[in-house]
Amino acid sequence: IFLRTWTRVMPEKYYNPVTSLLEKSPEEWKGIRPIRDIRRQEQVPIPQKKDSEYRDIVREPVKFAPLRIPKKLQADLPFKSKPKDERKRRRPTMEQRRKVVMEPEEKKAVALIQAMNTMVNEKAKRRKESEAKRKKARDKKLAKEAEKFVEGNKEKRKARYVAQAREQAKRQRLAEKRGGKGKRDADD
Protein backbone atom coordinates (compact mmCIF):
# COMPACT_ATOMS: atom_id res chain seq x y z
CA ILE A 1 0.00 0.00 0.00
CA PHE A 2 1.32 3.42 -0.94
CA LEU A 3 0.13 6.46 0.96
CA ARG A 4 1.05 9.70 -0.72
CA THR A 5 0.63 12.64 1.60
CA TRP A 6 1.98 16.14 1.65
CA THR A 7 3.14 18.09 4.64
CA ARG A 8 4.38 21.63 5.07
CA VAL A 9 8.09 21.85 5.93
CA MET A 10 9.49 25.18 6.95
CA PRO A 11 13.20 25.50 6.05
CA GLU A 12 15.46 26.81 8.73
CA LYS A 13 16.62 30.36 8.26
CA TYR A 14 20.33 30.75 7.58
CA TYR A 15 22.10 32.99 10.03
CA ASN A 16 25.79 33.88 9.71
CA PRO A 17 26.87 36.08 12.59
CA VAL A 18 29.93 38.31 12.27
CA THR A 19 32.18 37.32 15.14
CA SER A 20 34.92 39.80 14.32
CA LEU A 21 34.21 43.37 15.26
CA LEU A 22 37.40 44.62 13.60
CA GLU A 23 35.34 46.38 10.94
CA LYS A 24 34.72 50.09 11.49
CA SER A 25 30.97 49.66 11.47
CA PRO A 26 29.30 46.26 11.62
CA GLU A 27 26.29 47.60 9.67
CA GLU A 28 28.39 48.14 6.50
CA TRP A 29 29.93 44.70 6.65
CA LYS A 30 30.23 42.90 3.28
CA GLY A 31 30.96 39.25 2.69
CA ILE A 32 33.84 37.95 0.60
CA ARG A 33 33.75 38.87 -3.06
CA PRO A 34 33.79 36.22 -5.79
CA ILE A 35 36.97 35.88 -7.86
CA ARG A 36 35.05 36.96 -10.94
CA ASP A 37 34.26 40.35 -9.38
CA ILE A 38 37.83 40.83 -8.15
CA ARG A 39 39.24 40.02 -11.63
CA ARG A 40 36.79 42.40 -13.28
CA GLN A 41 37.61 45.20 -10.85
CA GLU A 42 41.39 44.70 -11.08
CA GLN A 43 41.20 43.99 -14.85
CA VAL A 44 43.14 40.77 -14.48
CA PRO A 45 42.57 38.26 -17.32
CA ILE A 46 41.52 34.70 -16.60
CA PRO A 47 44.64 32.52 -16.44
CA GLN A 48 44.79 29.81 -19.08
CA LYS A 49 46.69 26.60 -18.59
CA LYS A 50 48.51 25.08 -21.55
CA ASP A 51 47.22 21.63 -20.57
CA SER A 52 43.60 22.81 -20.73
CA GLU A 53 43.76 24.04 -24.34
CA TYR A 54 42.21 21.95 -27.09
CA ARG A 55 44.61 20.59 -29.66
CA ASP A 56 44.56 17.95 -32.38
CA ILE A 57 45.06 14.37 -31.31
CA VAL A 58 48.08 12.89 -33.05
CA ARG A 59 48.46 9.15 -32.76
CA GLU A 60 51.32 7.21 -34.23
CA PRO A 61 50.36 4.00 -36.01
CA VAL A 62 50.68 0.95 -33.77
CA LYS A 63 53.27 -1.59 -34.85
CA PHE A 64 52.40 -5.00 -33.54
CA ALA A 65 55.16 -7.41 -32.65
CA PRO A 66 55.26 -10.57 -34.76
CA LEU A 67 53.42 -13.59 -33.38
CA ARG A 68 55.79 -15.75 -31.34
CA ILE A 69 54.80 -19.29 -30.50
CA PRO A 70 56.71 -20.97 -27.69
CA LYS A 71 58.91 -23.93 -28.76
CA LYS A 72 57.09 -26.30 -26.42
CA LEU A 73 53.72 -25.42 -27.98
CA GLN A 74 55.17 -25.68 -31.50
CA ALA A 75 56.31 -29.21 -30.76
CA ASP A 76 52.76 -30.20 -29.78
CA LEU A 77 51.17 -28.65 -32.90
CA PRO A 78 50.47 -30.74 -36.01
CA PHE A 79 52.86 -30.12 -38.91
CA LYS A 80 50.21 -28.24 -40.94
CA SER A 81 49.73 -25.68 -38.12
CA LYS A 82 53.41 -25.17 -37.36
CA PRO A 83 54.85 -21.81 -38.44
CA LYS A 84 57.11 -22.16 -41.46
CA ASP A 85 59.79 -19.67 -42.36
CA GLU A 86 59.57 -19.61 -46.13
CA ARG A 87 61.76 -17.41 -48.29
CA LYS A 88 60.54 -15.91 -51.54
CA ARG A 89 61.00 -18.38 -54.37
CA ARG A 90 62.31 -17.63 -57.82
CA ARG A 91 60.41 -20.49 -59.40
CA PRO A 92 56.84 -21.50 -58.53
CA THR A 93 56.37 -24.40 -56.14
CA MET A 94 55.18 -27.82 -57.19
CA GLU A 95 51.72 -27.02 -55.81
CA GLN A 96 51.54 -23.88 -57.91
CA ARG A 97 52.73 -25.67 -61.06
CA ARG A 98 50.51 -28.72 -60.90
CA LYS A 99 47.47 -28.91 -63.13
CA VAL A 100 44.05 -29.70 -61.76
CA VAL A 101 42.46 -32.63 -63.52
CA MET A 102 38.72 -32.70 -63.05
CA GLU A 103 36.41 -35.67 -63.02
CA PRO A 104 33.84 -35.84 -65.85
CA GLU A 105 30.99 -34.82 -63.48
CA GLU A 106 32.99 -31.81 -62.26
CA LYS A 107 33.73 -30.80 -65.86
CA LYS A 108 30.02 -30.93 -66.73
CA ALA A 109 29.10 -28.86 -63.66
CA VAL A 110 31.75 -26.21 -64.42
CA ALA A 111 30.69 -26.07 -68.09
CA LEU A 112 27.02 -25.66 -67.07
CA ILE A 113 27.85 -22.82 -64.63
CA GLN A 114 29.97 -21.08 -67.29
CA ALA A 115 27.14 -21.38 -69.83
CA MET A 116 24.65 -19.93 -67.34
CA ASN A 117 26.97 -17.03 -66.49
CA THR A 118 27.48 -16.32 -70.19
CA MET A 119 23.71 -16.22 -70.76
CA VAL A 120 23.18 -13.85 -67.83
CA ASN A 121 25.98 -11.56 -69.04
CA GLU A 122 24.60 -11.51 -72.59
CA LYS A 123 21.11 -10.65 -71.36
CA ALA A 124 22.50 -7.82 -69.27
CA LYS A 125 24.51 -6.53 -72.23
CA ARG A 126 21.44 -6.59 -74.51
CA ARG A 127 19.34 -4.87 -71.86
CA LYS A 128 21.92 -2.10 -71.51
CA GLU A 129 22.08 -1.60 -75.27
CA SER A 130 18.28 -1.42 -75.61
CA GLU A 131 18.09 1.06 -72.69
CA ALA A 132 20.75 3.20 -74.35
CA LYS A 133 18.77 3.18 -77.64
CA ARG A 134 15.53 4.10 -75.85
CA LYS A 135 17.26 6.89 -73.97
CA LYS A 136 18.79 8.25 -77.15
CA ALA A 137 15.40 8.26 -78.92
CA ARG A 138 13.70 9.89 -75.93
CA ASP A 139 16.37 12.61 -75.71
CA LYS A 140 15.95 13.27 -79.43
CA LYS A 141 12.17 13.55 -79.03
CA LEU A 142 12.49 15.90 -76.03
CA ALA A 143 14.96 18.09 -77.93
CA LYS A 144 12.53 18.32 -80.86
CA GLU A 145 9.65 19.29 -78.55
CA ALA A 146 11.77 21.90 -76.81
CA GLU A 147 12.77 23.33 -80.19
CA LYS A 148 9.10 23.52 -81.27
CA PHE A 149 8.21 25.17 -77.99
CA VAL A 150 10.93 27.80 -78.43
CA GLU A 151 9.88 28.45 -82.05
CA GLY A 152 6.20 28.64 -81.03
CA ASN A 153 7.03 31.10 -78.27
CA LYS A 154 9.04 33.20 -80.71
CA GLU A 155 6.08 33.36 -83.10
CA LYS A 156 3.61 34.17 -80.32
CA ARG A 157 5.82 36.93 -78.96
CA LYS A 158 6.32 38.35 -82.43
CA ALA A 159 2.55 38.40 -83.03
CA ARG A 160 1.96 40.02 -79.63
CA TYR A 161 4.55 42.75 -80.32
CA VAL A 162 3.03 43.43 -83.77
CA ALA A 163 -0.45 43.74 -82.21
CA GLN A 164 0.88 46.11 -79.53
CA ALA A 165 2.61 48.23 -82.18
CA ARG A 166 -0.65 48.46 -84.18
CA GLU A 167 -2.60 49.43 -81.07
CA GLN A 168 -0.08 52.17 -80.24
CA ALA A 169 -0.15 53.52 -83.80
CA LYS A 170 -3.96 53.56 -83.69
CA ARG A 171 -3.96 55.54 -80.43
CA GLN A 172 -1.46 58.04 -81.84
CA ARG A 173 -3.61 58.59 -84.94
CA LEU A 174 -6.72 59.16 -82.79
CA ALA A 175 -4.80 61.59 -80.60
CA GLU A 176 -3.61 63.53 -83.67
CA LYS A 177 -7.14 63.69 -85.07
CA ARG A 178 -8.47 65.20 -81.86
CA GLY A 179 -5.83 67.85 -82.21
CA GLY A 180 -4.55 67.70 -78.68
CA LYS A 181 -7.95 67.95 -76.91
CA GLY A 182 -7.92 65.82 -73.81
CA LYS A 183 -4.67 64.04 -74.60
CA ARG A 184 -4.38 60.58 -73.09
CA ASP A 185 -1.24 58.70 -72.27
CA ALA A 186 -0.18 56.05 -74.73
CA ASP A 187 0.34 53.69 -71.78
CA ASP A 188 -3.42 53.38 -71.04
PDB file of C-alpha atoms in Angstrom:
ATOM      1  CA  ILE A   1       0.000   0.000   0.000  1.00  0.00           C
ATOM      2  CA  PHE A   2       1.318   3.422  -0.942  1.00  0.00           C
ATOM      3  CA  LEU A   3       0.131   6.459   0.962  1.00  0.00           C
ATOM      4  CA  ARG A   4       1.050   9.704  -0.721  1.00  0.00           C
ATOM      5  CA  THR A   5       0.627  12.642   1.599  1.00  0.00           C
ATOM      6  CA  TRP A   6       1.984  16.139   1.647  1.00  0.00           C
ATOM      7  CA  THR A   7       3.136  18.094   4.637  1.00  0.00           C
ATOM      8  CA  ARG A   8       4.384  21.627   5.074  1.00  0.00           C
ATOM      9  CA  VAL A   9       8.093  21.846   5.925  1.00  0.00           C
ATOM     10  CA  MET A  10       9.491  25.177   6.948  1.00  0.00           C
ATOM     11  CA  PRO A  11      13.199  25.502   6.047  1.00  0.00           C
ATOM     12  CA  GLU A  12      15.464  26.812   8.727  1.00  0.00           C
ATOM     13  CA  LYS A  13      16.623  30.359   8.263  1.00  0.00           C
ATOM     14  CA  TYR A  14      20.332  30.748   7.575  1.00  0.00           C
ATOM     15  CA  TYR A  15      22.099  32.986  10.027  1.00  0.00           C
ATOM     16  CA  ASN A  16      25.787  33.875   9.709  1.00  0.00           C
ATOM     17  CA  PRO A  17      26.873  36.079  12.590  1.00  0.00           C
ATOM     18  CA  VAL A  18      29.935  38.313  12.267  1.00  0.00           C
ATOM     19  CA  THR A  19      32.176  37.321  15.136  1.00  0.00           C
ATOM     20  CA  SER A  20      34.919  39.798  14.319  1.00  0.00           C
ATOM     21  CA  LEU A  21      34.215  43.366  15.262  1.00  0.00           C
ATOM     22  CA  LEU A  22      37.403  44.618  13.598  1.00  0.00           C
ATOM     23  CA  GLU A  23      35.339  46.383  10.942  1.00  0.00           C
ATOM     24  CA  LYS A  24      34.723  50.086  11.488  1.00  0.00           C
ATOM     25  CA  SER A  25      30.971  49.660  11.471  1.00  0.00           C
ATOM     26  CA  PRO A  26      29.296  46.263  11.623  1.00  0.00           C
ATOM     27  CA  GLU A  27      26.287  47.602   9.666  1.00  0.00           C
ATOM     28  CA  GLU A  28      28.387  48.144   6.503  1.00  0.00           C
ATOM     29  CA  TRP A  29      29.934  44.698   6.652  1.00  0.00           C
ATOM     30  CA  LYS A  30      30.234  42.902   3.279  1.00  0.00           C
ATOM     31  CA  GLY A  31      30.961  39.253   2.694  1.00  0.00           C
ATOM     32  CA  ILE A  32      33.843  37.949   0.600  1.00  0.00           C
ATOM     33  CA  ARG A  33      33.752  38.874  -3.063  1.00  0.00           C
ATOM     34  CA  PRO A  34      33.787  36.216  -5.790  1.00  0.00           C
ATOM     35  CA  ILE A  35      36.974  35.878  -7.860  1.00  0.00           C
ATOM     36  CA  ARG A  36      35.047  36.963 -10.938  1.00  0.00           C
ATOM     37  CA  ASP A  37      34.264  40.354  -9.376  1.00  0.00           C
ATOM     38  CA  ILE A  38      37.829  40.826  -8.151  1.00  0.00           C
ATOM     39  CA  ARG A  39      39.237  40.019 -11.628  1.00  0.00           C
ATOM     40  CA  ARG A  40      36.786  42.399 -13.284  1.00  0.00           C
ATOM     41  CA  GLN A  41      37.609  45.200 -10.849  1.00  0.00           C
ATOM     42  CA  GLU A  42      41.388  44.696 -11.076  1.00  0.00           C
ATOM     43  CA  GLN A  43      41.201  43.990 -14.846  1.00  0.00           C
ATOM     44  CA  VAL A  44      43.141  40.768 -14.477  1.00  0.00           C
ATOM     45  CA  PRO A  45      42.573  38.257 -17.318  1.00  0.00           C
ATOM     46  CA  ILE A  46      41.519  34.697 -16.604  1.00  0.00           C
ATOM     47  CA  PRO A  47      44.639  32.517 -16.440  1.00  0.00           C
ATOM     48  CA  GLN A  48      44.791  29.813 -19.085  1.00  0.00           C
ATOM     49  CA  LYS A  49      46.690  26.602 -18.594  1.00  0.00           C
ATOM     50  CA  LYS A  50      48.506  25.078 -21.546  1.00  0.00           C
ATOM     51  CA  ASP A  51      47.223  21.634 -20.566  1.00  0.00           C
ATOM     52  CA  SER A  52      43.603  22.811 -20.730  1.00  0.00           C
ATOM     53  CA  GLU A  53      43.764  24.037 -24.343  1.00  0.00           C
ATOM     54  CA  TYR A  54      42.206  21.955 -27.094  1.00  0.00           C
ATOM     55  CA  ARG A  55      44.605  20.587 -29.664  1.00  0.00           C
ATOM     56  CA  ASP A  56      44.565  17.950 -32.381  1.00  0.00           C
ATOM     57  CA  ILE A  57      45.063  14.375 -31.311  1.00  0.00           C
ATOM     58  CA  VAL A  58      48.081  12.889 -33.047  1.00  0.00           C
ATOM     59  CA  ARG A  59      48.457   9.146 -32.763  1.00  0.00           C
ATOM     60  CA  GLU A  60      51.323   7.210 -34.233  1.00  0.00           C
ATOM     61  CA  PRO A  61      50.356   3.998 -36.007  1.00  0.00           C
ATOM     62  CA  VAL A  62      50.682   0.951 -33.774  1.00  0.00           C
ATOM     63  CA  LYS A  63      53.266  -1.589 -34.846  1.00  0.00           C
ATOM     64  CA  PHE A  64      52.399  -5.003 -33.538  1.00  0.00           C
ATOM     65  CA  ALA A  65      55.157  -7.405 -32.654  1.00  0.00           C
ATOM     66  CA  PRO A  66      55.256 -10.568 -34.759  1.00  0.00           C
ATOM     67  CA  LEU A  67      53.424 -13.591 -33.384  1.00  0.00           C
ATOM     68  CA  ARG A  68      55.790 -15.751 -31.340  1.00  0.00           C
ATOM     69  CA  ILE A  69      54.799 -19.293 -30.498  1.00  0.00           C
ATOM     70  CA  PRO A  70      56.708 -20.971 -27.695  1.00  0.00           C
ATOM     71  CA  LYS A  71      58.906 -23.928 -28.760  1.00  0.00           C
ATOM     72  CA  LYS A  72      57.086 -26.297 -26.425  1.00  0.00           C
ATOM     73  CA  LEU A  73      53.719 -25.425 -27.980  1.00  0.00           C
ATOM     74  CA  GLN A  74      55.174 -25.677 -31.504  1.00  0.00           C
ATOM     75  CA  ALA A  75      56.315 -29.210 -30.760  1.00  0.00           C
ATOM     76  CA  ASP A  76      52.756 -30.200 -29.783  1.00  0.00           C
ATOM     77  CA  LEU A  77      51.174 -28.651 -32.904  1.00  0.00           C
ATOM     78  CA  PRO A  78      50.469 -30.742 -36.010  1.00  0.00           C
ATOM     79  CA  PHE A  79      52.860 -30.117 -38.911  1.00  0.00           C
ATOM     80  CA  LYS A  80      50.206 -28.239 -40.938  1.00  0.00           C
ATOM     81  CA  SER A  81      49.732 -25.677 -38.119  1.00  0.00           C
ATOM     82  CA  LYS A  82      53.409 -25.174 -37.355  1.00  0.00           C
ATOM     83  CA  PRO A  83      54.855 -21.812 -38.439  1.00  0.00           C
ATOM     84  CA  LYS A  84      57.111 -22.156 -41.463  1.00  0.00           C
ATOM     85  CA  ASP A  85      59.791 -19.673 -42.365  1.00  0.00           C
ATOM     86  CA  GLU A  86      59.570 -19.605 -46.134  1.00  0.00           C
ATOM     87  CA  ARG A  87      61.756 -17.408 -48.286  1.00  0.00           C
ATOM     88  CA  LYS A  88      60.538 -15.912 -51.538  1.00  0.00           C
ATOM     89  CA  ARG A  89      60.998 -18.380 -54.371  1.00  0.00           C
ATOM     90  CA  ARG A  90      62.312 -17.626 -57.818  1.00  0.00           C
ATOM     91  CA  ARG A  91      60.413 -20.491 -59.396  1.00  0.00           C
ATOM     92  CA  PRO A  92      56.845 -21.502 -58.527  1.00  0.00           C
ATOM     93  CA  THR A  93      56.374 -24.401 -56.136  1.00  0.00           C
ATOM     94  CA  MET A  94      55.176 -27.815 -57.194  1.00  0.00           C
ATOM     95  CA  GLU A  95      51.719 -27.021 -55.811  1.00  0.00           C
ATOM     96  CA  GLN A  96      51.538 -23.881 -57.913  1.00  0.00           C
ATOM     97  CA  ARG A  97      52.730 -25.675 -61.061  1.00  0.00           C
ATOM     98  CA  ARG A  98      50.515 -28.724 -60.895  1.00  0.00           C
ATOM     99  CA  LYS A  99      47.468 -28.911 -63.126  1.00  0.00           C
ATOM    100  CA  VAL A 100      44.050 -29.700 -61.757  1.00  0.00           C
ATOM    101  CA  VAL A 101      42.464 -32.635 -63.517  1.00  0.00           C
ATOM    102  CA  MET A 102      38.719 -32.695 -63.052  1.00  0.00           C
ATOM    103  CA  GLU A 103      36.413 -35.665 -63.024  1.00  0.00           C
ATOM    104  CA  PRO A 104      33.844 -35.840 -65.845  1.00  0.00           C
ATOM    105  CA  GLU A 105      30.989 -34.820 -63.482  1.00  0.00           C
ATOM    106  CA  GLU A 106      32.992 -31.808 -62.264  1.00  0.00           C
ATOM    107  CA  LYS A 107      33.733 -30.796 -65.862  1.00  0.00           C
ATOM    108  CA  LYS A 108      30.017 -30.934 -66.730  1.00  0.00           C
ATOM    109  CA  ALA A 109      29.099 -28.859 -63.661  1.00  0.00           C
ATOM    110  CA  VAL A 110      31.753 -26.209 -64.419  1.00  0.00           C
ATOM    111  CA  ALA A 111      30.687 -26.066 -68.088  1.00  0.00           C
ATOM    112  CA  LEU A 112      27.020 -25.658 -67.069  1.00  0.00           C
ATOM    113  CA  ILE A 113      27.852 -22.825 -64.631  1.00  0.00           C
ATOM    114  CA  GLN A 114      29.970 -21.084 -67.289  1.00  0.00           C
ATOM    115  CA  ALA A 115      27.142 -21.375 -69.834  1.00  0.00           C
ATOM    116  CA  MET A 116      24.645 -19.933 -67.340  1.00  0.00           C
ATOM    117  CA  ASN A 117      26.967 -17.029 -66.489  1.00  0.00           C
ATOM    118  CA  THR A 118      27.477 -16.325 -70.195  1.00  0.00           C
ATOM    119  CA  MET A 119      23.714 -16.222 -70.755  1.00  0.00           C
ATOM    120  CA  VAL A 120      23.184 -13.849 -67.830  1.00  0.00           C
ATOM    121  CA  ASN A 121      25.981 -11.563 -69.039  1.00  0.00           C
ATOM    122  CA  GLU A 122      24.604 -11.512 -72.591  1.00  0.00           C
ATOM    123  CA  LYS A 123      21.106 -10.650 -71.365  1.00  0.00           C
ATOM    124  CA  ALA A 124      22.501  -7.815 -69.267  1.00  0.00           C
ATOM    125  CA  LYS A 125      24.510  -6.532 -72.235  1.00  0.00           C
ATOM    126  CA  ARG A 126      21.444  -6.590 -74.511  1.00  0.00           C
ATOM    127  CA  ARG A 127      19.335  -4.868 -71.856  1.00  0.00           C
ATOM    128  CA  LYS A 128      21.918  -2.097 -71.506  1.00  0.00           C
ATOM    129  CA  GLU A 129      22.081  -1.602 -75.267  1.00  0.00           C
ATOM    130  CA  SER A 130      18.275  -1.421 -75.607  1.00  0.00           C
ATOM    131  CA  GLU A 131      18.086   1.057 -72.689  1.00  0.00           C
ATOM    132  CA  ALA A 132      20.751   3.200 -74.346  1.00  0.00           C
ATOM    133  CA  LYS A 133      18.770   3.181 -77.640  1.00  0.00           C
ATOM    134  CA  ARG A 134      15.529   4.102 -75.855  1.00  0.00           C
ATOM    135  CA  LYS A 135      17.259   6.890 -73.966  1.00  0.00           C
ATOM    136  CA  LYS A 136      18.792   8.255 -77.150  1.00  0.00           C
ATOM    137  CA  ALA A 137      15.402   8.255 -78.923  1.00  0.00           C
ATOM    138  CA  ARG A 138      13.704   9.893 -75.926  1.00  0.00           C
ATOM    139  CA  ASP A 139      16.373  12.607 -75.713  1.00  0.00           C
ATOM    140  CA  LYS A 140      15.950  13.272 -79.434  1.00  0.00           C
ATOM    141  CA  LYS A 141      12.169  13.555 -79.032  1.00  0.00           C
ATOM    142  CA  LEU A 142      12.487  15.901 -76.031  1.00  0.00           C
ATOM    143  CA  ALA A 143      14.963  18.086 -77.928  1.00  0.00           C
ATOM    144  CA  LYS A 144      12.533  18.316 -80.858  1.00  0.00           C
ATOM    145  CA  GLU A 145       9.655  19.287 -78.549  1.00  0.00           C
ATOM    146  CA  ALA A 146      11.774  21.895 -76.813  1.00  0.00           C
ATOM    147  CA  GLU A 147      12.766  23.335 -80.192  1.00  0.00           C
ATOM    148  CA  LYS A 148       9.104  23.517 -81.272  1.00  0.00           C
ATOM    149  CA  PHE A 149       8.209  25.166 -77.992  1.00  0.00           C
ATOM    150  CA  VAL A 150      10.935  27.799 -78.434  1.00  0.00           C
ATOM    151  CA  GLU A 151       9.877  28.449 -82.046  1.00  0.00           C
ATOM    152  CA  GLY A 152       6.198  28.637 -81.027  1.00  0.00           C
ATOM    153  CA  ASN A 153       7.031  31.097 -78.272  1.00  0.00           C
ATOM    154  CA  LYS A 154       9.036  33.195 -80.711  1.00  0.00           C
ATOM    155  CA  GLU A 155       6.082  33.359 -83.099  1.00  0.00           C
ATOM    156  CA  LYS A 156       3.605  34.172 -80.323  1.00  0.00           C
ATOM    157  CA  ARG A 157       5.825  36.925 -78.964  1.00  0.00           C
ATOM    158  CA  LYS A 158       6.318  38.352 -82.433  1.00  0.00           C
ATOM    159  CA  ALA A 159       2.552  38.398 -83.034  1.00  0.00           C
ATOM    160  CA  ARG A 160       1.958  40.024 -79.633  1.00  0.00           C
ATOM    161  CA  TYR A 161       4.549  42.750 -80.324  1.00  0.00           C
ATOM    162  CA  VAL A 162       3.034  43.425 -83.768  1.00  0.00           C
ATOM    163  CA  ALA A 163      -0.450  43.743 -82.214  1.00  0.00           C
ATOM    164  CA  GLN A 164       0.875  46.106 -79.528  1.00  0.00           C
ATOM    165  CA  ALA A 165       2.608  48.231 -82.181  1.00  0.00           C
ATOM    166  CA  ARG A 166      -0.654  48.456 -84.185  1.00  0.00           C
ATOM    167  CA  GLU A 167      -2.603  49.431 -81.075  1.00  0.00           C
ATOM    168  CA  GLN A 168      -0.079  52.168 -80.239  1.00  0.00           C
ATOM    169  CA  ALA A 169      -0.155  53.520 -83.799  1.00  0.00           C
ATOM    170  CA  LYS A 170      -3.965  53.563 -83.694  1.00  0.00           C
ATOM    171  CA  ARG A 171      -3.958  55.539 -80.429  1.00  0.00           C
ATOM    172  CA  GLN A 172      -1.463  58.043 -81.837  1.00  0.00           C
ATOM    173  CA  ARG A 173      -3.610  58.593 -84.941  1.00  0.00           C
ATOM    174  CA  LEU A 174      -6.717  59.156 -82.785  1.00  0.00           C
ATOM    175  CA  ALA A 175      -4.795  61.595 -80.602  1.00  0.00           C
ATOM    176  CA  GLU A 176      -3.609  63.526 -83.671  1.00  0.00           C
ATOM    177  CA  LYS A 177      -7.144  63.690 -85.072  1.00  0.00           C
ATOM    178  CA  ARG A 178      -8.470  65.200 -81.857  1.00  0.00           C
ATOM    179  CA  GLY A 179      -5.828  67.851 -82.207  1.00  0.00           C
ATOM    180  CA  GLY A 180      -4.554  67.702 -78.678  1.00  0.00           C
ATOM    181  CA  LYS A 181      -7.954  67.948 -76.913  1.00  0.00           C
ATOM    182  CA  GLY A 182      -7.918  65.817 -73.813  1.00  0.00           C
ATOM    183  CA  LYS A 183      -4.666  64.041 -74.602  1.00  0.00           C
ATOM    184  CA  ARG A 184      -4.385  60.579 -73.088  1.00  0.00           C
ATOM    185  CA  ASP A 185      -1.244  58.702 -72.269  1.00  0.00           C
ATOM    186  CA  ALA A 186      -0.184  56.052 -74.729  1.00  0.00           C
ATOM    187  CA  ASP A 187       0.338  53.690 -71.784  1.00  0.00           C
ATOM    188  CA  ASP A 188      -3.420  53.375 -71.039  1.00  0.00           C
TER     189      ASP A 188
END
